[in-house]
Amino acid sequence: MNQSPEQLPFFLGSRLVKELDLGVGGNLYGGRMLDFTAEQAAIHAARCTGESHPVGYRFSEFYLTRPVKAGEILDFYAGKPEFGRSSVTFSIEARVGGERALRGECTFVAIGPDGRKKALKERKP
């Protein structure tokens, strides 16, 4: 599922990095980057599946590939979703001015009222 930046067709959204997002080294704190990424990924999963509250199941091999400074804008992109019976998986990355700052992959599942996985009804690329 590792797609090059040119192959990530879905623009998800942007975040402005603020001073309060920085760690002790003066760069965006990795935990905040992962928080931003998880939020963008959950929104994308909801849009792809039609589920109002998809549940994060797996966040795999996230690489922070560039330091990010206050005042920079992170743009998030996702790859083509791959659907399972009750899940959706896609690659995701964050870029600053076209330069990749994070890349990874995630899977979300649909959960029924009983808390168990349920089959997806809607699937959109």
mmCIF file of N, CA and C in Angstrom:
data_model
loop_
_atom_site.group_PDB
_atom_site.id
_atom_site.type_symbol
_atom_site.label_atom_id
_atom_site.label_comp_id
_atom_site.label_asym_id
_atom_site.label_seq_id
_atom_site.Cartn_x
_atom_site.Cartn_y
_atom_site.Cartn_z
ATOM 1 N N MET A 1 0.813 -1.187 0.000
ATOM 2 C CA MET A 1 0.000 0.000 0.000
ATOM 3 C C MET A 1 0.862 1.260 0.000
ATOM 4 N N ASN A 2 2.161 1.159 0.040
ATOM 5 C CA ASN A 2 3.019 2.334 0.022
ATOM 6 C C ASN A 2 2.910 3.030 -1.321
ATOM 7 N N GLN A 3 2.241 4.185 -1.343
ATOM 8 C CA GLN A 3 2.061 4.944 -2.559
ATOM 9 C C GLN A 3 2.964 6.164 -2.511
ATOM 10 N N SER A 4 3.456 6.566 -3.673
ATOM 11 C CA SER A 4 4.288 7.767 -3.719
ATOM 12 C C SER A 4 3.390 8.988 -3.517
ATOM 13 N N PRO A 5 3.968 10.150 -3.152
ATOM 14 C CA PRO A 5 3.154 11.343 -2.910
ATOM 15 C C PRO A 5 2.233 11.685 -4.075
ATOM 16 N N GLU A 6 2.660 11.442 -5.302
ATOM 17 C CA GLU A 6 1.844 11.769 -6.453
ATOM 18 C C GLU A 6 0.624 10.864 -6.546
ATOM 19 N N GLN A 7 0.656 9.711 -5.891
ATOM 20 C CA GLN A 7 -0.433 8.750 -5.967
ATOM 21 C C GLN A 7 -1.441 8.901 -4.828
ATOM 22 N N LEU A 8 -1.281 9.851 -3.968
ATOM 23 C CA LEU A 8 -2.225 10.049 -2.871
ATOM 24 C C LEU A 8 -3.274 11.056 -3.340
ATOM 25 N N PRO A 9 -4.393 10.571 -3.850
ATOM 26 C CA PRO A 9 -5.338 11.432 -4.554
ATOM 27 C C PRO A 9 -6.283 12.244 -3.679
ATOM 28 N N PHE A 10 -6.373 11.937 -2.397
ATOM 29 C CA PHE A 10 -7.387 12.589 -1.580
ATOM 30 C C PHE A 10 -6.779 13.624 -0.630
ATOM 31 N N PHE A 11 -7.096 14.895 -0.869
ATOM 32 C CA PHE A 11 -6.700 15.953 0.059
ATOM 33 C C PHE A 11 -7.687 15.923 1.212
ATOM 34 N N LEU A 12 -7.171 15.850 2.441
ATOM 35 C CA LEU A 12 -8.033 15.727 3.614
ATOM 36 C C LEU A 12 -8.269 17.045 4.332
ATOM 37 N N GLY A 13 -7.254 17.850 4.467
ATOM 38 C CA GLY A 13 -7.379 19.093 5.210
ATOM 39 C C GLY A 13 -6.018 19.608 5.623
ATOM 40 N N SER A 14 -6.022 20.732 6.335
ATOM 41 C CA SER A 14 -4.774 21.387 6.747
ATOM 42 C C SER A 14 -4.830 21.755 8.220
ATOM 43 N N ARG A 15 -3.645 21.919 8.794
ATOM 44 C CA ARG A 15 -3.495 22.400 10.176
ATOM 45 C C ARG A 15 -2.354 23.396 10.227
ATOM 46 N N LEU A 16 -2.577 24.491 10.909
ATOM 47 C CA LEU A 16 -1.523 25.466 11.164
ATOM 48 C C LEU A 16 -0.812 25.049 12.442
ATOM 49 N N VAL A 17 0.510 24.922 12.387
ATOM 50 C CA VAL A 17 1.290 24.546 13.561
ATOM 51 C C VAL A 17 1.531 25.806 14.399
ATOM 52 N N LYS A 18 1.159 25.729 15.679
ATOM 53 C CA LYS A 18 1.284 26.872 16.585
ATOM 54 C C LYS A 18 2.391 26.616 17.608
ATOM 55 N N GLU A 19 2.798 27.655 18.263
ATOM 56 C CA GLU A 19 3.844 27.549 19.294
ATOM 57 C C GLU A 19 3.481 26.501 20.350
ATOM 58 N N LEU A 20 2.201 26.430 20.724
ATOM 59 C CA LEU A 20 1.802 25.484 21.773
ATOM 60 C C LEU A 20 1.887 24.031 21.309
ATOM 61 N N ASP A 21 2.087 23.787 19.996
ATOM 62 C CA ASP A 21 2.228 22.437 19.460
ATOM 63 C C ASP A 21 3.668 21.935 19.478
ATOM 64 N N LEU A 22 4.601 22.805 19.860
ATOM 65 C CA LEU A 22 6.017 22.462 19.781
ATOM 66 C C LEU A 22 6.496 21.712 21.012
ATOM 67 N N GLY A 23 7.510 20.875 20.806
ATOM 68 C CA GLY A 23 8.166 20.174 21.895
ATOM 69 C C GLY A 23 9.364 20.968 22.386
ATOM 70 N N VAL A 24 10.144 20.387 23.282
ATOM 71 C CA VAL A 24 11.280 21.087 23.874
ATOM 72 C C VAL A 24 12.369 21.413 22.851
ATOM 73 N N GLY A 25 12.424 20.696 21.744
ATOM 74 C CA GLY A 25 13.428 20.956 20.715
ATOM 75 C C GLY A 25 13.044 22.059 19.742
ATOM 76 N N GLY A 26 11.850 22.644 19.916
ATOM 77 C CA GLY A 26 11.424 23.720 19.037
ATOM 78 C C GLY A 26 10.735 23.252 17.761
ATOM 79 N N ASN A 27 10.515 21.945 17.631
ATOM 80 C CA ASN A 27 9.803 21.387 16.485
ATOM 81 C C ASN A 27 8.436 20.886 16.938
ATOM 82 N N LEU A 28 7.563 20.632 15.957
ATOM 83 C CA LEU A 28 6.266 20.057 16.269
ATOM 84 C C LEU A 28 6.478 18.777 17.071
ATOM 85 N N TYR A 29 5.824 18.688 18.211
ATOM 86 C CA TYR A 29 5.909 17.513 19.069
ATOM 87 C C TYR A 29 5.293 16.327 18.331
ATOM 88 N N GLY A 30 5.976 15.194 18.312
ATOM 89 C CA GLY A 30 5.516 14.021 17.581
ATOM 90 C C GLY A 30 4.137 13.558 17.998
ATOM 91 N N GLY A 31 3.826 13.655 19.273
ATOM 92 C CA GLY A 31 2.508 13.260 19.755
ATOM 93 C C GLY A 31 1.402 14.128 19.182
ATOM 94 N N ARG A 32 1.671 15.420 19.027
ATOM 95 C CA ARG A 32 0.688 16.329 18.411
ATOM 96 C C ARG A 32 0.521 15.998 16.939
ATOM 97 N N MET A 33 1.633 15.676 16.258
ATOM 98 C CA MET A 33 1.553 15.299 14.852
ATOM 99 C C MET A 33 0.671 14.064 14.687
ATOM 100 N N LEU A 34 0.858 13.075 15.571
ATOM 101 C CA LEU A 34 0.046 11.868 15.496
ATOM 102 C C LEU A 34 -1.415 12.158 15.824
ATOM 103 N N ASP A 35 -1.669 13.073 16.743
ATOM 104 C CA ASP A 35 -3.034 13.486 17.072
ATOM 105 C C ASP A 35 -3.694 14.133 15.854
ATOM 106 N N PHE A 36 -2.996 15.064 15.206
ATOM 107 C CA PHE A 36 -3.524 15.703 13.990
ATOM 108 C C PHE A 36 -3.836 14.651 12.929
ATOM 109 N N THR A 37 -2.909 13.719 12.758
ATOM 110 C CA THR A 37 -3.038 12.691 11.727
ATOM 111 C C THR A 37 -4.214 11.764 12.021
ATOM 112 N N ALA A 38 -4.361 11.343 13.265
ATOM 113 C CA ALA A 38 -5.465 10.452 13.640
ATOM 114 C C ALA A 38 -6.811 11.125 13.393
ATOM 115 N N GLU A 39 -6.905 12.412 13.677
ATOM 116 C CA GLU A 39 -8.158 13.140 13.445
ATOM 117 C C GLU A 39 -8.487 13.193 11.953
ATOM 118 N N GLN A 40 -7.507 13.547 11.133
ATOM 119 C CA GLN A 40 -7.732 13.606 9.688
ATOM 120 C C GLN A 40 -8.097 12.227 9.140
ATOM 121 N N ALA A 41 -7.431 11.192 9.626
ATOM 122 C CA ALA A 41 -7.692 9.829 9.177
ATOM 123 C C ALA A 41 -9.106 9.381 9.554
ATOM 124 N N ALA A 42 -9.551 9.706 10.750
ATOM 125 C CA ALA A 42 -10.897 9.321 11.190
ATOM 126 C C ALA A 42 -11.966 10.002 10.338
ATOM 127 N N ILE A 43 -11.752 11.255 10.004
ATOM 128 C CA ILE A 43 -12.701 11.973 9.140
ATOM 129 C C ILE A 43 -12.754 11.307 7.774
ATOM 130 N N HIS A 44 -11.589 10.963 7.228
ATOM 131 C CA HIS A 44 -11.541 10.314 5.919
ATOM 132 C C HIS A 44 -12.230 8.948 5.973
ATOM 133 N N ALA A 45 -11.993 8.179 7.023
ATOM 134 C CA ALA A 45 -12.631 6.867 7.175
ATOM 135 C C ALA A 45 -14.148 7.012 7.242
ATOM 136 N N ALA A 46 -14.633 8.012 7.956
ATOM 137 C CA ALA A 46 -16.075 8.246 8.056
ATOM 138 C C ALA A 46 -16.660 8.581 6.686
ATOM 139 N N ARG A 47 -15.959 9.404 5.939
ATOM 140 C CA ARG A 47 -16.453 9.775 4.607
ATOM 141 C C ARG A 47 -16.424 8.590 3.644
ATOM 142 N N CYS A 48 -15.413 7.767 3.731
ATOM 143 C CA CYS A 48 -15.292 6.595 2.837
ATOM 144 C C CYS A 48 -16.333 5.536 3.121
ATOM 145 N N THR A 49 -16.682 5.364 4.372
ATOM 146 C CA THR A 49 -17.539 4.243 4.769
ATOM 147 C C THR A 49 -18.989 4.628 5.036
ATOM 148 N N GLY A 50 -19.247 5.909 5.248
ATOM 149 C CA GLY A 50 -20.589 6.314 5.633
ATOM 150 C C GLY A 50 -20.879 6.088 7.109
ATOM 151 N N GLU A 51 -19.880 5.617 7.856
ATOM 152 C CA GLU A 51 -20.036 5.398 9.300
ATOM 153 C C GLU A 51 -19.797 6.715 10.031
ATOM 154 N N SER A 52 -20.642 7.032 10.991
ATOM 155 C CA SER A 52 -20.469 8.294 11.709
ATOM 156 C C SER A 52 -19.319 8.252 12.712
ATOM 157 N N HIS A 53 -18.996 7.064 13.226
ATOM 158 C CA HIS A 53 -17.935 6.939 14.221
ATOM 159 C C HIS A 53 -17.082 5.695 13.973
ATOM 160 N N PRO A 54 -16.286 5.705 12.904
ATOM 161 C CA PRO A 54 -15.397 4.552 12.705
ATOM 162 C C PRO A 54 -14.366 4.511 13.830
ATOM 163 N N VAL A 55 -13.927 3.318 14.162
ATOM 164 C CA VAL A 55 -12.997 3.143 15.278
ATOM 165 C C VAL A 55 -11.615 2.809 14.738
ATOM 166 N N GLY A 56 -10.607 3.535 15.222
ATOM 167 C CA GLY A 56 -9.234 3.250 14.827
ATOM 168 C C GLY A 56 -8.834 1.869 15.297
ATOM 169 N N TYR A 57 -8.349 1.062 14.383
ATOM 170 C CA TYR A 57 -7.960 -0.307 14.693
ATOM 171 C C TYR A 57 -6.450 -0.486 14.625
ATOM 172 N N ARG A 58 -5.830 0.123 13.603
ATOM 173 C CA ARG A 58 -4.390 -0.060 13.424
ATOM 174 C C ARG A 58 -3.788 1.203 12.821
ATOM 175 N N PHE A 59 -2.726 1.661 13.430
ATOM 176 C CA PHE A 59 -1.900 2.745 12.894
ATOM 177 C C PHE A 59 -0.514 2.135 12.752
ATOM 178 N N SER A 60 -0.035 2.029 11.519
ATOM 179 C CA SER A 60 1.144 1.220 11.247
ATOM 180 C C SER A 60 2.273 2.018 10.605
ATOM 181 N N GLU A 61 3.472 1.767 11.105
ATOM 182 C CA GLU A 61 4.699 2.300 10.513
ATOM 183 C C GLU A 61 4.611 3.781 10.173
ATOM 184 N N PHE A 62 4.383 4.592 11.171
ATOM 185 C CA PHE A 62 4.375 6.032 10.967
ATOM 186 C C PHE A 62 5.800 6.543 11.046
ATOM 187 N N TYR A 63 6.183 7.309 10.051
ATOM 188 C CA TYR A 63 7.521 7.888 9.991
ATOM 189 C C TYR A 63 7.407 9.398 9.984
ATOM 190 N N LEU A 64 8.100 10.037 10.903
ATOM 191 C CA LEU A 64 8.194 11.497 10.929
ATOM 192 C C LEU A 64 9.452 11.836 10.139
ATOM 193 N N THR A 65 9.298 12.367 8.953
ATOM 194 C CA THR A 65 10.409 12.478 8.013
ATOM 195 C C THR A 65 10.991 13.871 7.870
ATOM 196 N N ARG A 66 10.411 14.857 8.557
ATOM 197 C CA ARG A 66 10.895 16.236 8.443
ATOM 198 C C ARG A 66 10.452 17.006 9.679
ATOM 199 N N PRO A 67 11.345 17.802 10.271
ATOM 200 C CA PRO A 67 10.907 18.639 11.389
ATOM 201 C C PRO A 67 9.931 19.706 10.895
ATOM 202 N N VAL A 68 8.959 20.021 11.731
ATOM 203 C CA VAL A 68 7.952 21.014 11.382
ATOM 204 C C VAL A 68 8.021 22.128 12.424
ATOM 205 N N LYS A 69 8.010 23.372 11.959
ATOM 206 C CA LYS A 69 8.163 24.549 12.827
ATOM 207 C C LYS A 69 6.829 25.281 12.995
ATOM 208 N N ALA A 70 6.748 26.104 14.023
ATOM 209 C CA ALA A 70 5.583 26.963 14.236
ATOM 210 C C ALA A 70 5.411 27.864 13.018
ATOM 211 N N GLY A 71 4.171 28.047 12.624
ATOM 212 C CA GLY A 71 3.850 28.888 11.476
ATOM 213 C C GLY A 71 3.748 28.115 10.170
ATOM 214 N N GLU A 72 4.242 26.877 10.152
ATOM 215 C CA GLU A 72 4.128 26.077 8.936
ATOM 216 C C GLU A 72 2.739 25.424 8.884
ATOM 217 N N ILE A 73 2.292 25.144 7.668
ATOM 218 C CA ILE A 73 0.980 24.536 7.460
ATOM 219 C C ILE A 73 1.165 23.098 7.006
ATOM 220 N N LEU A 74 0.522 22.196 7.725
ATOM 221 C CA LEU A 74 0.519 20.775 7.366
ATOM 222 C C LEU A 74 -0.688 20.493 6.485
ATOM 223 N N ASP A 75 -0.459 19.892 5.331
ATOM 224 C CA ASP A 75 -1.525 19.445 4.447
ATOM 225 C C ASP A 75 -1.560 17.921 4.501
ATOM 226 N N PHE A 76 -2.741 17.360 4.695
ATOM 227 C CA PHE A 76 -2.898 15.912 4.839
ATOM 228 C C PHE A 76 -3.524 15.313 3.587
ATOM 229 N N TYR A 77 -2.969 14.167 3.178
ATOM 230 C CA TYR A 77 -3.436 13.446 1.996
ATOM 231 C C TYR A 77 -3.589 11.974 2.335
ATOM 232 N N ALA A 78 -4.529 11.319 1.657
ATOM 233 C CA ALA A 78 -4.738 9.884 1.853
ATOM 234 C C ALA A 78 -4.706 9.168 0.516
ATOM 235 N N GLY A 79 -4.294 7.912 0.582
ATOM 236 C CA GLY A 79 -4.289 7.065 -0.598
ATOM 237 C C GLY A 79 -5.643 6.431 -0.826
ATOM 238 N N LYS A 80 -5.745 5.688 -1.898
ATOM 239 C CA LYS A 80 -6.981 5.006 -2.247
ATOM 240 C C LYS A 80 -7.333 4.006 -1.147
ATOM 241 N N PRO A 81 -8.566 4.060 -0.651
ATOM 242 C CA PRO A 81 -8.960 3.134 0.417
ATOM 243 C C PRO A 81 -9.120 1.708 -0.095
ATOM 244 N N GLU A 82 -8.748 0.767 0.749
ATOM 245 C CA GLU A 82 -8.971 -0.653 0.482
ATOM 246 C C GLU A 82 -9.958 -1.145 1.535
ATOM 247 N N PHE A 83 -11.030 -1.770 1.071
ATOM 248 C CA PHE A 83 -12.107 -2.165 1.965
ATOM 249 C C PHE A 83 -12.071 -3.650 2.280
ATOM 250 N N GLY A 84 -12.312 -3.968 3.547
ATOM 251 C CA GLY A 84 -12.559 -5.319 3.992
ATOM 252 C C GLY A 84 -14.042 -5.422 4.309
ATOM 253 N N ARG A 85 -14.463 -6.514 4.868
ATOM 254 C CA ARG A 85 -15.880 -6.681 5.198
ATOM 255 C C ARG A 85 -16.368 -5.604 6.171
ATOM 256 N N SER A 86 -15.539 -5.303 7.172
ATOM 257 C CA SER A 86 -15.933 -4.314 8.181
ATOM 258 C C SER A 86 -14.884 -3.222 8.372
ATOM 259 N N SER A 87 -13.917 -3.137 7.457
ATOM 260 C CA SER A 87 -12.810 -2.196 7.664
ATOM 261 C C SER A 87 -12.438 -1.436 6.394
ATOM 262 N N VAL A 88 -11.725 -0.357 6.609
ATOM 263 C CA VAL A 88 -11.137 0.412 5.516
ATOM 264 C C VAL A 88 -9.693 0.721 5.911
ATOM 265 N N THR A 89 -8.774 0.543 4.966
ATOM 266 C CA THR A 89 -7.350 0.792 5.190
ATOM 267 C C THR A 89 -6.852 1.736 4.114
ATOM 268 N N PHE A 90 -6.002 2.683 4.496
ATOM 269 C CA PHE A 90 -5.432 3.614 3.524
ATOM 270 C C PHE A 90 -4.129 4.183 4.055
ATOM 271 N N SER A 91 -3.294 4.619 3.121
ATOM 272 C CA SER A 91 -2.071 5.311 3.508
ATOM 273 C C SER A 91 -2.434 6.766 3.766
ATOM 274 N N ILE A 92 -1.616 7.417 4.578
ATOM 275 C CA ILE A 92 -1.849 8.822 4.904
ATOM 276 C C ILE A 92 -0.501 9.508 5.033
ATOM 277 N N GLU A 93 -0.475 10.772 4.672
ATOM 278 C CA GLU A 93 0.756 11.539 4.878
ATOM 279 C C GLU A 93 0.433 12.997 5.104
ATOM 280 N N ALA A 94 1.389 13.672 5.728
ATOM 281 C CA ALA A 94 1.312 15.113 5.956
ATOM 282 C C ALA A 94 2.473 15.751 5.201
ATOM 283 N N ARG A 95 2.198 16.878 4.577
ATOM 284 C CA ARG A 95 3.222 17.595 3.820
ATOM 285 C C ARG A 95 3.275 19.054 4.262
ATOM 286 N N VAL A 96 4.454 19.617 4.157
ATOM 287 C CA VAL A 96 4.654 21.047 4.374
ATOM 288 C C VAL A 96 5.214 21.589 3.067
ATOM 289 N N GLY A 97 4.426 22.413 2.393
ATOM 290 C CA GLY A 97 4.875 22.973 1.119
ATOM 291 C C GLY A 97 5.247 21.904 0.102
ATOM 292 N N GLY A 98 4.558 20.812 0.088
ATOM 293 C CA GLY A 98 4.830 19.728 -0.842
ATOM 294 C C GLY A 98 5.883 18.740 -0.366
ATOM 295 N N GLU A 99 6.580 19.054 0.719
ATOM 296 C CA GLU A 99 7.613 18.158 1.255
ATOM 297 C C GLU A 99 6.999 17.276 2.345
ATOM 298 N N ARG A 100 7.175 15.976 2.224
ATOM 299 C CA ARG A 100 6.568 15.043 3.170
ATOM 300 C C ARG A 100 7.174 15.187 4.561
ATOM 301 N N ALA A 101 6.284 15.286 5.572
ATOM 302 C CA ALA A 101 6.712 15.387 6.969
ATOM 303 C C ALA A 101 6.316 14.152 7.770
ATOM 304 N N LEU A 102 5.330 13.400 7.283
ATOM 305 C CA LEU A 102 4.884 12.180 7.949
ATOM 306 C C LEU A 102 4.290 11.258 6.889
ATOM 307 N N ARG A 103 4.512 9.963 7.090
ATOM 308 C CA ARG A 103 3.829 8.970 6.257
ATOM 309 C C ARG A 103 3.501 7.770 7.118
ATOM 310 N N GLY A 104 2.419 7.095 6.775
ATOM 311 C CA GLY A 104 2.003 5.919 7.518
ATOM 312 C C GLY A 104 0.782 5.291 6.884
ATOM 313 N N GLU A 105 0.193 4.357 7.609
ATOM 314 C CA GLU A 105 -0.982 3.635 7.122
ATOM 315 C C GLU A 105 -1.906 3.389 8.302
ATOM 316 N N CYS A 106 -3.212 3.383 8.044
ATOM 317 C CA CYS A 106 -4.149 3.150 9.138
ATOM 318 C C CYS A 106 -5.350 2.338 8.671
ATOM 319 N N THR A 107 -5.969 1.693 9.639
ATOM 320 C CA THR A 107 -7.173 0.901 9.406
ATOM 321 C C THR A 107 -8.220 1.305 10.430
ATOM 322 N N PHE A 108 -9.440 1.487 9.947
ATOM 323 C CA PHE A 108 -10.580 1.786 10.806
ATOM 324 C C PHE A 108 -11.633 0.718 10.585
ATOM 325 N N VAL A 109 -12.406 0.411 11.633
ATOM 326 C CA VAL A 109 -13.470 -0.582 11.530
ATOM 327 C C VAL A 109 -14.811 0.035 11.901
ATOM 328 N N ALA A 110 -15.868 -0.575 11.369
ATOM 329 C CA ALA A 110 -17.235 -0.195 11.709
ATOM 330 C C ALA A 110 -17.657 -1.026 12.914
ATOM 331 N N ILE A 111 -18.258 -0.364 13.891
ATOM 332 C CA ILE A 111 -18.670 -1.017 15.135
ATOM 333 C C ILE A 111 -20.175 -0.829 15.322
ATOM 334 N N GLY A 112 -20.854 -1.907 15.671
ATOM 335 C CA GLY A 112 -22.288 -1.843 15.930
ATOM 336 C C GLY A 112 -22.587 -1.401 17.342
ATOM 337 N N PRO A 113 -23.866 -1.255 17.686
ATOM 338 C CA PRO A 113 -24.272 -0.826 19.031
ATOM 339 C C PRO A 113 -23.795 -1.761 20.141
ATOM 340 N N ASP A 114 -23.548 -3.020 19.767
ATOM 341 C CA ASP A 114 -23.094 -3.987 20.761
ATOM 342 C C ASP A 114 -21.580 -3.943 20.976
ATOM 343 N N GLY A 115 -20.893 -3.038 20.242
ATOM 344 C CA GLY A 115 -19.445 -2.908 20.390
ATOM 345 C C GLY A 115 -18.637 -3.882 19.558
ATOM 346 N N ARG A 116 -19.295 -4.657 18.729
ATOM 347 C CA ARG A 116 -18.602 -5.621 17.868
ATOM 348 C C ARG A 116 -18.529 -5.107 16.438
ATOM 349 N N LYS A 117 -17.553 -5.628 15.720
ATOM 350 C CA LYS A 117 -17.421 -5.234 14.319
ATOM 351 C C LYS A 117 -18.688 -5.577 13.555
ATOM 352 N N LYS A 118 -19.010 -4.704 12.602
ATOM 353 C CA LYS A 118 -20.178 -4.953 11.756
ATOM 354 C C LYS A 118 -19.770 -4.728 10.297
ATOM 355 N N ALA A 119 -20.541 -5.288 9.387
ATOM 356 C CA ALA A 119 -20.257 -5.145 7.960
ATOM 357 C C ALA A 119 -20.495 -3.706 7.524
ATOM 358 N N LEU A 120 -19.662 -3.241 6.625
ATOM 359 C CA LEU A 120 -19.845 -1.911 6.056
ATOM 360 C C LEU A 120 -20.988 -1.941 5.054
ATOM 361 N N LYS A 121 -21.791 -0.889 5.052
ATOM 362 C CA LYS A 121 -22.898 -0.786 4.105
ATOM 363 C C LYS A 121 -22.510 0.053 2.896
ATOM 364 N N GLU A 122 -21.723 1.085 3.120
ATOM 365 C CA GLU A 122 -21.403 2.040 2.063
ATOM 366 C C GLU A 122 -19.910 2.061 1.831
ATOM 367 N N ARG A 123 -19.521 2.120 0.578
ATOM 368 C CA ARG A 123 -18.093 2.168 0.247
ATOM 369 C C ARG A 123 -17.892 3.155 -0.884
ATOM 370 N N LYS A 124 -17.122 4.194 -0.609
ATOM 371 C CA LYS A 124 -16.819 5.210 -1.612
ATOM 372 C C LYS A 124 -15.305 5.396 -1.670
ATOM 373 N N PRO A 125 -14.770 5.555 -2.867
ATOM 374 C CA PRO A 125 -13.316 5.848 -2.926
ATOM 375 C C PRO A 125 -13.009 7.243 -2.437
#
